[in-house]
């Protein structure tokens, strides 16, 4: 609808009257702008002039809301009237680690309520760290063109909400539930998909910790000829997995569920031929799962390994994208370094995620990876022992690194060989990895590390800091030195009001700042709030009633076009 | 079990002796004993740094085992749980009861073992169902509240939540219902 345009002039008689020049221009502009897909390009185009602003708004089909509280739903939807795909992100990432009480917010309800009026033609929705209720899902399911739902790290809903989506969304192609918390309402939601052929292309539910009725799943897979991605939860045994694979040889992405026999399999039953099942899936490029891995069954996947380009796997493999547990040990990582020459992304998770656990991977493994996987772009590495030398080596061997996240699990741990802080290692990363945009630090770090980050980290957009630094100077280095900084999350570091103040002119250009258990006072935070009217400054009180002088537990602040939110719970004070 | 802090390391210089730093002592390679049974799993205050100590103090006192800090290491609990699924089931001696609320289309399930008292339970129910249950009184039950919680006990009788001591309740409760206050008045005479 073009309400904001002047009405076209009346036509004269029966003769064709060409539209006025500015309207021609707008038509052309809209046609051209439709080809712009990158958000950054669109945002730039919208700033050219009013006419471009209007045309861009009408042609934007994908709406991205990086912080659900940065703008009111109505305002966003009234500007971008024709969006059919929406992504909304809610809680800050540290909420994943219990650093924020539940019920903080990020409710999806106000968004879906507005969508019910403004976006009836919605096709795709992706939510991350939002609180979504079953009622929200029910409303969503009533949108006639809705076909893709992706929920990442969300909570608030249960299998009854899934049941409604399954039964009412006749055009559903994608239902991806990734690391959500889903309540078990004892409803067999898989059975709620309608009978007859479905258009399902992706069904991911490995995080759903509820038993499913397998026969219903098998029938669903059998009648979903377009299904390419299927990731099962741990209630699917290896025998059941086999049955699904022979029904769906066209799968490209498979999450294998438990990959272990269920107790129901009787002794002496002839075991199915797993190898040939995997062999039959010629198109598999992504394999994950193996939640309760029984090593005897692993050889079954070897036939398909040669074709895989991406693997999320708790074990050994050779791929482009690899996610392992640290049980592979340094030796396993050495094998990866020796064989996975094209590896782009590596994640090594700890099997025992405690600070003083025995971690079987260390600087040795990191060094091996850096020497073998020269094309590495992204790494997440949990360990207990690290050296500057290994990190420096990685910075020199892997110049393509865009994401470097190192978590030395013991707090304040220095280089275990030289006993020095890890400053030089992280300094080398920011200096040598010229494409770096995301950095997470750990280990013993002084202000020097931050001076390096401020000096060299010119492209850094996301920075995660924990138990690091000596003084306000550290944070000042970062706030003054990193022009592209968007997301800064800091915990348990000795940064105070003076440092906070030094970043004043930056905060409108950032998506958010999180600082918990630092040295901020209420007064310091209030000063910021007073000087920056478009910043929402939230003080969040933790569950423990510890009053350390008047240090603030958690500061979470973000820019917003629509002022402070109305749904803040009692433990949040908005200054 | 307390780990003795030994700063004489056979392998390298005793740099720790001259070290002065902020925060708790880091894990030293020389004391690799793991004592899983004695791990202190209590949530410690996140602000555990800020303790400035000198070397001579360390040798005198034996620092406590490292308490687990909230949210550290930064691994999502979903991911932590997924590698010990059997263990979780073994520990699930929780008492799960279904809770229904008048007017709500969906049931919820809660683990009574998570709560230690009635106020905790009622607060959790209020949060879960977004309602006000109010305060229990022996004489008037939940009179005046929008909602009142009742439960079915082992004998199949419906009782008002709060009438019996907590321990008796948590072991005899089979399921719960949050009914509208207006209807609950009739239970006042139970």
XYZ file of C-alpha atoms in Angstrom:
765
model
C 0.000 0.000 0.000
C 1.406 3.347 -0.946
C -0.323 5.667 1.431
C 2.622 7.947 1.716
C 2.704 8.806 -1.969
C 0.876 11.599 -3.737
C -2.050 10.176 -5.723
C -1.441 9.796 -9.461
C -2.915 12.530 -11.622
C -6.244 11.708 -13.276
C -5.935 10.382 -16.818
C -7.268 12.518 -19.656
C -10.035 10.894 -21.600
C -9.066 7.477 -22.869
C -5.537 8.469 -23.777
C -2.619 6.894 -22.015
C -1.019 9.378 -19.677
C 2.474 8.579 -18.557
C 3.119 8.662 -14.827
C 4.865 11.764 -13.505
C 8.683 11.633 -13.596
C 9.220 11.204 -9.898
C 6.903 8.279 -9.837
C 8.799 6.692 -12.693
C 11.939 7.167 -10.711
C 10.400 5.508 -7.697
C 9.232 2.554 -9.738
C 12.690 2.108 -11.175
C 14.245 2.521 -7.779
C 12.053 -0.135 -6.285
C 12.875 -2.553 -9.038
C 16.554 -1.948 -8.606
C 16.562 -2.020 -4.844
C 14.959 -5.418 -4.857
C 18.330 -6.779 -5.834
C 19.972 -5.454 -2.744
C 20.196 -8.264 -0.266
C 22.842 -7.308 2.246
C 21.478 -5.497 5.207
C 24.354 -3.093 5.299
C 23.752 -2.102 1.702
C 20.082 -1.590 2.344
C 20.756 0.524 5.398
C 23.103 2.677 3.364
C 20.602 3.042 0.550
C 17.946 4.126 2.985
C 20.063 7.056 4.070
C 20.439 8.620 0.638
C 17.258 10.653 0.619
C 13.604 10.397 1.523
C 12.615 8.817 -1.711
C 15.258 6.142 -1.410
C 14.324 5.649 2.217
C 10.738 5.014 1.220
C 11.591 2.771 -1.700
C 14.028 0.740 0.341
C 11.491 0.287 3.110
C 8.930 -1.022 0.656
C 11.307 -3.459 -0.953
C 12.898 -4.946 2.130
C 11.634 -8.480 2.460
C 13.919 -9.653 5.271
C 13.708 -7.809 8.532
C 16.493 -8.282 11.048
C 16.030 -7.071 14.610
C 19.307 -7.566 16.480
C 17.828 -6.571 19.820
C 14.120 -6.988 20.403
C 14.078 -3.987 22.695
C 15.805 -1.624 20.305
C 12.580 -0.855 18.519
C 8.893 -1.336 19.168
C 7.241 -3.978 16.974
C 4.759 -1.557 15.502
C 7.358 0.933 14.437
C 9.457 -1.679 12.691
C 6.504 -3.196 10.912
C 5.088 0.110 9.809
C 8.325 1.071 8.170
C 8.925 -2.258 6.494
C 5.457 -3.143 5.421
C 6.316 -5.888 3.020
C 8.726 -7.995 4.996
C 7.978 -11.698 4.738
C 10.951 -13.006 6.689
C 11.773 -11.802 10.173
C 14.674 -12.527 12.519
C 14.578 -11.328 16.109
C 17.200 -11.714 18.789
C 16.353 -11.318 22.446
C 18.416 -12.006 25.513
C 22.115 -11.251 25.619
C 24.378 -14.248 25.223
C 25.530 -14.377 28.848
C 21.984 -15.294 29.798
C 22.809 -18.754 28.431
C 25.199 -19.260 31.315
C 22.781 -18.452 34.121
C 24.131 -14.945 34.570
C 20.662 -13.528 34.415
C 17.563 -14.590 36.313
C 14.876 -16.183 34.155
C 11.856 -14.094 33.228
C 14.063 -11.178 32.291
C 12.053 -10.561 29.197
C 12.533 -10.915 25.453
C 8.917 -11.922 25.111
C 7.794 -12.792 21.657
C 4.124 -12.105 22.355
C 4.096 -8.375 21.537
C 5.842 -9.133 18.255
C 3.491 -11.865 17.149
C 0.516 -9.743 18.149
C 1.674 -6.967 15.851
C 2.514 -9.469 13.165
C -1.015 -10.792 13.264
C -2.092 -7.394 12.010
C 0.799 -6.179 9.908
C 2.464 -9.319 8.632
C -0.322 -11.729 7.818
C 1.685 -12.860 4.813
C 4.682 -13.821 6.947
C 6.588 -16.785 5.583
C 9.707 -17.178 7.672
C 10.588 -16.539 11.265
C 13.825 -16.982 13.149
C 14.030 -16.254 16.854
C 17.095 -16.415 19.031
C 17.030 -16.282 22.823
C 13.410 -15.245 22.962
C 10.671 -16.315 25.325
C 8.007 -17.912 23.157
C 4.755 -19.290 24.543
C 2.517 -21.996 23.183
C -0.091 -19.339 22.529
C 2.415 -17.409 20.424
C 3.041 -20.513 18.369
C -0.651 -21.054 17.945
C -1.088 -17.547 16.614
C 1.844 -17.993 14.275
C 0.345 -21.186 12.963
C -2.690 -19.256 11.816
C -0.713 -17.218 9.273
C -1.713 -18.714 5.933
C 1.665 -18.504 4.166
C 3.852 -19.410 7.113
C 6.399 -22.009 6.155
C 9.656 -21.689 8.083
C 10.175 -21.640 11.818
C 13.633 -21.583 13.356
C 13.945 -21.288 17.124
C 17.416 -21.031 18.633
C 18.058 -21.012 22.393
C 14.441 -20.150 23.076
C 12.225 -21.273 25.902
C 8.708 -20.825 27.200
C 6.944 -23.322 24.981
C 6.310 -27.026 24.993
C 5.367 -29.908 22.802
C 1.776 -28.708 22.787
C 2.884 -25.585 20.929
C 4.803 -27.762 18.497
C 1.704 -29.863 18.005
C -0.286 -26.829 16.937
C 2.403 -25.735 14.492
C 2.637 -29.215 13.038
C -1.073 -29.573 12.555
C -2.003 -26.104 11.359
C 0.866 -24.947 9.159
C -0.075 -26.638 5.975
C 2.851 -25.206 4.067
C 5.490 -25.894 6.663
C 8.858 -26.592 5.086
C 11.244 -25.924 7.920
C 10.895 -26.635 11.609
C 14.288 -26.192 13.244
C 14.536 -26.378 17.008
C 18.113 -25.651 17.989
C 19.225 -25.763 21.602
C 15.816 -24.749 22.917
C 14.276 -25.716 26.196
C 11.077 -27.483 25.339
C 8.603 -28.533 28.012
C 7.226 -32.020 27.806
C 3.458 -31.642 27.686
C 3.069 -35.323 26.925
C 1.689 -34.669 23.497
C 2.835 -36.689 20.529
C 3.501 -33.695 18.330
C 5.051 -35.732 15.531
C 1.679 -37.362 14.996
C 0.116 -33.968 14.530
C 1.515 -33.410 11.080
C -1.346 -33.849 8.638
C -1.738 -37.052 6.670
C -0.642 -37.089 3.077
C 2.508 -35.761 1.523
C 4.191 -32.924 3.364
C 6.487 -30.233 2.024
C 8.936 -30.663 4.869
C 12.525 -29.944 3.908
C 14.083 -29.632 7.338
C 13.096 -31.098 10.673
C 15.541 -30.502 13.497
C 14.588 -31.479 17.006
C 17.694 -32.843 18.684
C 17.207 -30.559 21.664
C 13.683 -31.743 22.426
C 14.094 -33.817 25.548
C 10.837 -35.690 25.206
C 10.199 -39.218 24.014
C 8.570 -39.475 20.626
C 6.367 -42.066 19.082
C 8.722 -43.585 16.580
C 6.191 -45.113 14.220
C 4.683 -41.684 13.674
C 8.102 -40.274 12.855
C 8.813 -43.076 10.453
C 5.536 -42.489 8.650
C 6.225 -38.773 8.533
C 9.642 -39.265 6.993
C 8.182 -41.711 4.503
C 5.667 -39.134 3.287
C 8.095 -36.206 3.133
C 9.874 -36.599 -0.181
C 11.517 -33.174 0.046
C 13.113 -33.825 3.409
C 16.801 -32.993 3.295
C 17.687 -32.205 6.872
C 16.724 -34.399 9.746
C 18.201 -34.138 13.207
C 16.817 -36.505 15.752
C 16.760 -36.366 19.498
C 18.357 -38.850 21.823
C 15.178 -40.896 22.126
C 15.799 -42.339 18.707
C 17.929 -45.435 18.912
C 20.370 -46.659 16.338
C 17.960 -49.302 15.115
C 15.306 -46.673 14.585
C 17.829 -44.418 12.891
C 18.540 -47.203 10.443
C 14.883 -47.511 9.571
C 14.668 -43.772 8.938
C 17.761 -43.661 6.795
C 16.558 -46.329 4.437
C 13.354 -44.370 4.025
C 15.151 -41.112 3.321
C 18.290 -41.716 1.261
C 18.004 -38.199 -0.091
C 19.048 -36.645 3.214
C 21.892 -34.154 3.140
C 22.004 -33.351 6.855
C 21.546 -36.017 9.454
C 21.579 -35.780 13.229
C 21.816 -39.282 14.470
C 20.064 -39.245 17.806
C 21.537 -41.482 20.415
C 23.404 -43.800 18.041
C 23.115 -46.522 20.597
C 20.728 -49.412 20.891
C 17.663 -48.897 22.966
C 16.866 -51.372 25.660
C 13.967 -52.651 23.638
C 16.140 -54.450 21.110
C 16.053 -58.070 22.112
C 19.141 -60.154 22.426
C 19.874 -62.219 19.411
C 17.887 -60.086 16.994
C 19.750 -59.785 13.784
C 21.438 -56.417 13.710
C 20.641 -54.283 10.719
C 23.329 -53.450 8.203
C 24.213 -49.960 9.299
C 27.057 -49.507 6.888
C 24.890 -49.999 3.882
C 22.321 -47.606 5.252
C 24.931 -44.909 5.559
C 26.279 -45.919 2.217
C 22.868 -45.494 0.661
C 22.737 -41.882 1.792
C 24.868 -40.656 -1.031
C 24.107 -37.013 -0.520
C 25.034 -36.678 3.125
C 27.215 -33.677 3.707
C 26.535 -32.997 7.340
C 26.519 -35.467 10.188
C 25.962 -34.766 13.839
C 24.619 -36.319 16.975
C 25.978 -39.505 18.496
C 24.627 -38.472 21.834
C 25.213 -41.768 23.575
C 27.887 -43.048 21.388
C 28.698 -46.713 21.381
C 32.081 -46.955 19.696
C 31.342 -50.323 18.107
C 28.881 -48.692 15.782
C 31.159 -45.982 14.532
C 32.690 -47.890 11.654
C 29.267 -47.838 10.055
C 29.684 -44.224 9.118
C 33.035 -44.625 7.442
C 31.618 -45.266 3.965
C 29.992 -41.919 3.957
C 32.872 -40.010 5.491
C 34.603 -39.408 2.226
C 31.741 -37.285 0.981
C 31.119 -35.293 4.076
C 32.064 -31.650 4.095
C 30.587 -30.789 7.431
C 30.423 -32.760 10.590
C 29.281 -32.028 14.061
C 30.552 -35.061 15.759
C 31.762 -36.117 19.117
C 34.666 -38.102 17.844
C 37.244 -38.118 15.102
C 36.676 -37.123 11.516
C 38.030 -35.102 8.628
C 35.982 -32.247 7.338
C 35.389 -28.629 6.653
C 33.484 -28.013 9.805
C 34.238 -30.077 12.813
C 32.854 -30.094 16.285
C 34.353 -32.484 18.772
C 34.600 -33.242 22.424
C 37.967 -32.869 24.011
C 37.990 -36.624 24.521
C 39.737 -36.759 21.182
C 42.754 -35.469 23.115
C 45.715 -33.625 21.679
C 46.534 -36.720 19.675
C 43.152 -36.589 18.008
C 43.662 -32.956 17.160
C 47.047 -33.779 15.724
C 45.292 -36.265 13.468
C 42.827 -33.576 12.451
C 45.687 -31.211 11.710
C 47.363 -33.847 9.613
C 44.359 -34.736 7.504
C 41.814 -31.913 7.435
C 43.671 -29.511 5.264
C 40.524 -27.694 4.261
C 39.099 -27.271 7.719
C 37.314 -23.961 8.089
C 35.637 -24.220 11.432
C 36.583 -26.139 14.546
C 34.875 -26.397 17.899
C 36.336 -28.372 20.740
C 34.006 -28.741 23.709
C 34.904 -30.050 27.155
C 33.331 -33.298 28.245
C 33.804 -32.152 31.807
C 32.959 -28.483 31.882
C 34.305 -27.618 35.254
C 37.102 -25.266 36.049
C 39.432 -27.754 37.588
C 38.645 -30.754 35.491
C 41.292 -32.696 33.664
C 41.117 -31.398 30.127
C 42.832 -33.669 27.650
C 43.476 -30.954 25.095
C 46.012 -28.196 25.427
C 48.415 -25.937 23.598
C 49.792 -29.009 21.859
C 46.505 -29.641 20.125
C 46.084 -25.996 19.205
C 49.535 -25.885 17.702
C 48.863 -29.004 15.668
C 45.650 -27.548 14.325
C 47.347 -24.313 13.404
C 50.085 -26.126 11.524
C 47.739 -28.372 9.617
C 44.628 -26.310 9.032
C 45.914 -23.179 7.400
C 42.528 -22.157 6.061
C 40.922 -22.056 9.467
C 38.396 -19.249 9.815
C 36.669 -19.960 13.063
C 37.749 -21.677 16.233
C 36.188 -22.294 19.637
C 38.566 -24.115 21.942
C 38.102 -25.163 25.552
C 41.204 -26.286 27.426
C 42.991 -26.155 30.743
C 46.524 -25.451 29.655
C 47.683 -23.002 27.045
C 50.814 -21.168 26.034
C 51.432 -17.865 24.321
C 53.645 -19.684 21.860
C 50.802 -21.848 20.598
C 48.440 -18.912 20.258
C 51.103 -16.844 18.487
C 51.735 -19.764 16.160
C 48.055 -19.940 15.329
C 47.992 -16.215 14.607
C 50.830 -16.674 12.155
C 49.677 -19.911 10.557
C 46.004 -19.065 10.208
C 45.713 -15.567 8.796
C 42.161 -16.213 7.654
C 40.804 -16.334 11.168
C 37.621 -14.369 11.592
C 36.504 -15.860 14.893
C 38.924 -16.717 17.686
C 37.392 -17.927 20.924
C 39.727 -19.468 23.414
C 38.472 -20.593 26.778
C 41.139 -21.581 29.265
C 38.777 -22.990 31.836
C 40.744 -22.192 34.961
C 40.339 -18.536 35.762
C 43.406 -16.281 35.676
C 45.626 -19.063 34.404
C 48.875 -17.894 32.875
C 50.954 -19.522 30.162
C 51.604 -22.890 31.768
C 55.200 -23.012 30.622
C 56.462 -19.459 31.055
C 53.986 -18.508 33.777
C 53.457 -15.215 32.026
C 50.107 -13.647 31.280
C 48.454 -14.547 27.998
C 48.767 -10.974 26.734
C 51.234 -11.721 23.966
C 49.198 -14.556 22.564
C 46.000 -12.573 22.233
C 47.992 -9.579 21.065
C 49.390 -11.637 18.230
C 45.923 -12.785 17.237
C 44.582 -9.249 16.844
C 47.736 -8.126 15.149
C 48.197 -10.917 12.636
C 44.636 -11.969 11.912
C 43.588 -8.990 9.918
C 40.096 -10.236 9.254
C 39.217 -10.908 12.861
C 35.729 -9.780 13.830
C 34.971 -11.889 16.870
C 37.229 -12.475 19.859
C 36.757 -14.189 23.215
C 39.542 -14.028 25.745
C 40.506 -16.028 28.813
C 43.424 -16.804 31.052
C 45.499 -14.331 32.968
C 45.394 -11.021 31.123
C 46.708 -7.619 32.089
C 45.764 -4.245 30.682
C 48.435 -4.790 28.088
C 46.302 -7.370 26.330
C 43.582 -4.782 25.977
C 45.996 -2.216 24.669
C 46.810 -4.681 21.899
C 43.145 -5.229 21.176
C 42.523 -1.515 21.007
C 45.537 -0.961 18.847
C 45.107 -3.757 16.334
C 41.536 -4.983 16.592
C 40.142 -2.543 14.105
C 37.549 -4.890 12.680
C 36.455 -6.490 15.929
C 32.688 -6.416 16.290
C 32.125 -8.848 19.119
C 34.353 -9.048 22.172
C 33.894 -11.324 25.161
C 35.973 -10.760 28.291
C 35.976 -12.658 31.568
C 38.164 -12.440 34.671
C 40.683 -10.207 32.938
C 42.454 -6.878 33.140
C 43.968 -4.807 35.920
C 42.210 -1.475 35.847
C 39.911 0.926 34.044
C 42.663 1.535 31.531
C 42.105 -1.876 30.027
C 38.522 -1.156 29.083
C 39.404 2.322 27.924
C 41.849 0.898 25.428
C 39.081 -1.142 23.889
C 36.379 1.498 23.867
C 38.697 4.058 22.378
C 40.492 1.775 19.981
C 37.918 -0.483 18.343
C 35.755 1.519 15.968
C 33.656 -1.394 14.770
C 32.763 -2.704 18.187
C 29.106 -3.712 18.328
C 28.732 -6.221 21.090
C 30.811 -6.101 24.231
C 30.237 -8.535 27.049
C 32.394 -8.424 30.159
C 32.204 -10.296 33.423
C 34.195 -10.287 36.644
C 36.790 -7.761 35.566
C 38.005 -4.720 37.509
C 36.538 -2.057 35.224
C 34.707 0.848 36.792
C 32.812 4.039 36.187
C 35.699 5.936 34.686
C 36.112 3.338 31.983
C 32.395 3.286 31.343
C 32.377 7.022 30.880
C 35.188 6.907 28.395
C 33.016 5.048 25.915
C 30.150 7.489 26.028
C 30.388 8.563 22.423
C 30.492 4.941 21.275
C 27.382 3.543 22.813
C 24.912 4.737 20.214
C 26.932 2.846 17.631
C 26.843 -0.388 19.543
C 24.152 -2.959 19.822
C 24.780 -3.541 23.515
C 27.185 -3.512 26.407
C 27.060 -6.124 29.165
C 29.118 -5.780 32.303
C 28.544 -8.073 35.254
C 30.439 -8.295 38.525
C 32.710 -5.431 37.591
C 33.364 -2.241 39.545
C 30.487 -0.130 38.358
C 28.487 1.918 40.793
C 24.894 2.867 40.497
C 25.886 6.488 40.280
C 28.250 5.803 37.429
C 25.542 4.023 35.492
C 23.040 6.731 36.197
C 25.391 9.314 34.776
C 25.485 7.435 31.517
C 21.720 7.142 31.461
C 21.341 10.850 31.985
C 23.765 11.815 29.285
C 22.490 9.357 26.703
C 18.720 9.603 26.437
C 18.425 6.957 23.722
C 20.251 4.356 25.726
C 18.295 2.002 27.901
C 20.445 1.354 30.942
C 19.349 -1.727 32.860
C 20.663 -2.687 36.253
C 19.955 -6.327 36.879
C 20.188 -7.721 40.371
C 21.403 -11.240 40.650
C 19.765 -13.784 42.862
C 22.250 -13.377 45.650
C 21.687 -10.537 48.001
C 25.319 -9.563 48.179
C 25.874 -5.870 48.429
C 29.486 -5.087 47.667
C 29.631 -1.435 48.562
C 27.335 -0.173 45.920
C 28.695 -2.097 42.976
C 26.157 -3.004 40.411
C 25.666 -6.732 39.795
C 24.947 -6.471 36.126
C 24.736 -3.590 33.715
C 23.082 -4.285 30.420
C 22.623 -1.326 28.155
C 21.510 -0.898 24.596
C 20.261 1.757 22.247
C 16.574 1.980 21.618
C 14.336 4.059 19.439
C 11.370 3.605 21.694
C 12.647 4.213 25.159
C 12.641 1.849 28.125
C 10.573 -1.267 27.897
C 7.354 -1.693 29.775
C 7.814 -5.344 30.652
C 10.845 -5.158 32.908
C 10.569 -7.536 35.888
C 11.128 -6.434 39.462
C 14.786 -7.345 39.565
C 15.560 -4.973 36.713
C 15.962 -1.285 37.360
C 16.006 0.972 34.344
C 17.926 4.094 35.137
C 39.405 -32.307 50.450
C 41.832 -29.489 50.494
C 44.649 -29.409 48.066
C 47.932 -28.476 49.622
C 49.413 -25.660 47.603
C 52.933 -26.597 46.757
C 54.965 -23.956 45.138
C 58.071 -25.970 44.707
C 57.767 -27.380 41.264
C 60.272 -29.926 40.166
C 60.102 -28.906 36.574
C 60.602 -25.196 36.465
C 61.788 -22.196 38.357
C 59.877 -21.320 41.405
C 58.432 -18.244 39.789
C 55.314 -18.567 41.848
C 57.331 -17.639 44.920
C 57.811 -14.146 43.613
C 54.392 -13.814 42.083
C 51.947 -11.267 43.309
C 48.615 -11.333 41.663
C 44.973 -10.632 41.924
C 42.545 -13.427 42.269
C 42.433 -16.966 43.463
C 45.407 -19.207 42.963
C 45.344 -20.833 39.563
C 45.561 -24.555 39.165
C 49.109 -25.676 39.444
C 50.396 -28.641 37.478
C 52.137 -30.088 40.482
C 48.902 -30.657 42.328
C 46.996 -32.748 39.906
C 45.034 -34.794 42.355
C 41.444 -34.761 41.400
C 38.919 -35.190 44.127
C 35.583 -35.546 42.435
C 33.732 -36.636 45.493
C 34.608 -33.556 47.439
C 33.865 -30.985 44.816
C 32.119 -28.036 46.143
C 29.291 -27.455 43.769
C 27.749 -24.571 45.565
C 27.267 -21.448 43.558
C 29.923 -19.052 44.661
C 29.667 -15.334 44.364
C 30.907 -14.324 40.939
C 33.101 -11.724 42.521
C 35.732 -14.026 43.817
C 38.644 -12.007 42.598
C 39.858 -8.995 44.456
C 41.828 -11.004 46.958
C 45.335 -9.704 46.793
C 47.752 -12.040 48.413
C 51.463 -12.439 48.782
C 53.471 -15.585 48.558
C 54.208 -15.988 52.231
C 50.528 -15.999 53.047
C 49.889 -18.809 50.613
C 52.360 -21.092 52.224
C 50.804 -20.604 55.580
C 47.205 -21.271 54.764
C 45.665 -24.017 52.693
C 43.160 -22.436 50.337
C 39.827 -24.168 49.928
C 39.032 -26.181 46.828
C 37.952 -24.012 43.959
C 34.252 -23.443 44.190
C 32.346 -23.491 40.961
C 31.507 -20.023 39.784
C 28.144 -19.275 38.209
C 28.237 -19.493 34.454
C 31.862 -20.511 34.175
C 33.173 -22.149 32.062
C 30.735 -20.734 29.525
C 29.115 -23.922 28.341
C 25.357 -23.978 27.899
C 23.651 -26.286 30.352
C 21.921 -28.011 27.458
C 25.315 -29.063 26.206
C 26.524 -30.045 29.662
C 23.545 -32.280 30.163
C 23.704 -33.989 26.841
C 26.824 -35.952 27.643
C 25.462 -37.454 30.791
C 21.946 -38.393 29.905
C 21.951 -41.611 31.876
C 23.206 -39.825 34.919
C 20.383 -37.358 34.808
C 17.844 -40.112 34.669
C 19.433 -41.832 37.625
C 19.260 -38.649 39.623
C 15.714 -38.026 38.612
C 14.225 -39.145 41.853
C 12.291 -35.917 41.622
C 8.636 -35.818 42.377
C 6.978 -34.651 39.201
C 3.384 -33.628 39.418
C 1.104 -32.199 36.802
C -0.355 -28.798 37.424
C -3.434 -27.552 35.688
C -4.949 -24.140 35.887
C -8.541 -23.243 35.267
C -8.841 -21.531 31.949
C -5.409 -22.511 30.643
C -5.356 -24.996 27.758
C -2.017 -26.570 28.692
C -0.859 -28.524 31.681
C 2.526 -27.992 33.222
C 4.696 -30.331 35.165
C 6.860 -29.404 38.120
C 9.324 -31.216 40.299
C 8.321 -30.737 43.918
C 11.788 -31.669 45.115
C 13.114 -28.435 43.683
C 11.223 -26.459 46.302
C 11.833 -26.417 49.994
C 8.770 -24.599 51.218
C 5.310 -23.426 50.315
C 6.285 -19.823 49.588
C 8.871 -21.036 47.059
C 6.351 -23.296 45.397
C 3.642 -20.670 45.252
C 6.013 -18.114 43.813
C 7.064 -20.555 41.145
C 3.451 -21.288 40.286
C 2.664 -17.601 40.088
C 5.543 -17.137 37.684
C 4.653 -20.145 35.625
C 1.012 -19.316 35.170
C 1.262 -15.555 35.424
C -1.367 -15.351 38.133
C -1.664 -14.187 41.708
C -2.218 -16.834 44.306
C -1.738 -14.727 47.361
C -1.023 -15.737 50.884
C -2.245 -18.788 52.704
C -3.889 -18.489 56.059
C -4.896 -21.393 58.232
C -8.289 -20.014 58.878
C -9.285 -18.587 55.551
C -7.176 -20.507 53.079
C -6.592 -18.253 50.093
C -9.632 -16.122 50.610
C -9.526 -12.938 48.675
C -7.016 -14.238 46.122
C -7.729 -14.569 42.436
C -6.622 -18.194 42.483
C -6.194 -20.962 44.978
C -4.014 -24.045 44.614
C -5.380 -27.432 45.516
C -3.853 -30.857 45.265
C -4.897 -34.453 45.075
C -3.267 -36.593 47.739
C -2.521 -40.285 47.933
C -6.014 -41.042 49.114
C -7.555 -39.345 46.130
C -8.854 -36.437 48.150
C -8.559 -32.854 47.011
C -6.911 -30.684 49.620
C -5.964 -27.044 49.905
C -2.247 -26.468 49.405
C -0.748 -25.329 52.671
C -2.875 -27.233 55.107
C -0.302 -29.867 55.976
C 3.397 -29.483 56.738
C 5.560 -29.147 53.644
C 7.235 -32.549 53.879
C 3.950 -34.305 54.201
C 2.618 -32.394 51.244
C 5.569 -33.025 48.956
C 5.421 -36.746 49.540
C 1.675 -37.148 49.269
C 0.850 -34.783 46.448
C -0.091 -36.566 43.221
C -1.168 -33.601 41.184
C -2.212 -29.999 41.531
C -4.798 -27.656 40.216
C -4.978 -23.927 40.394
C -8.592 -23.078 40.631
C -10.371 -19.778 40.478
C -10.683 -18.140 43.853
C -14.423 -17.898 43.601
C -14.755 -21.653 43.325
C -12.217 -22.342 46.018
C -14.330 -20.772 48.724
C -16.216 -23.989 48.950
C -13.098 -25.788 50.168
C -12.738 -23.550 53.156
C -14.611 -26.011 55.253
C -12.324 -28.967 54.486
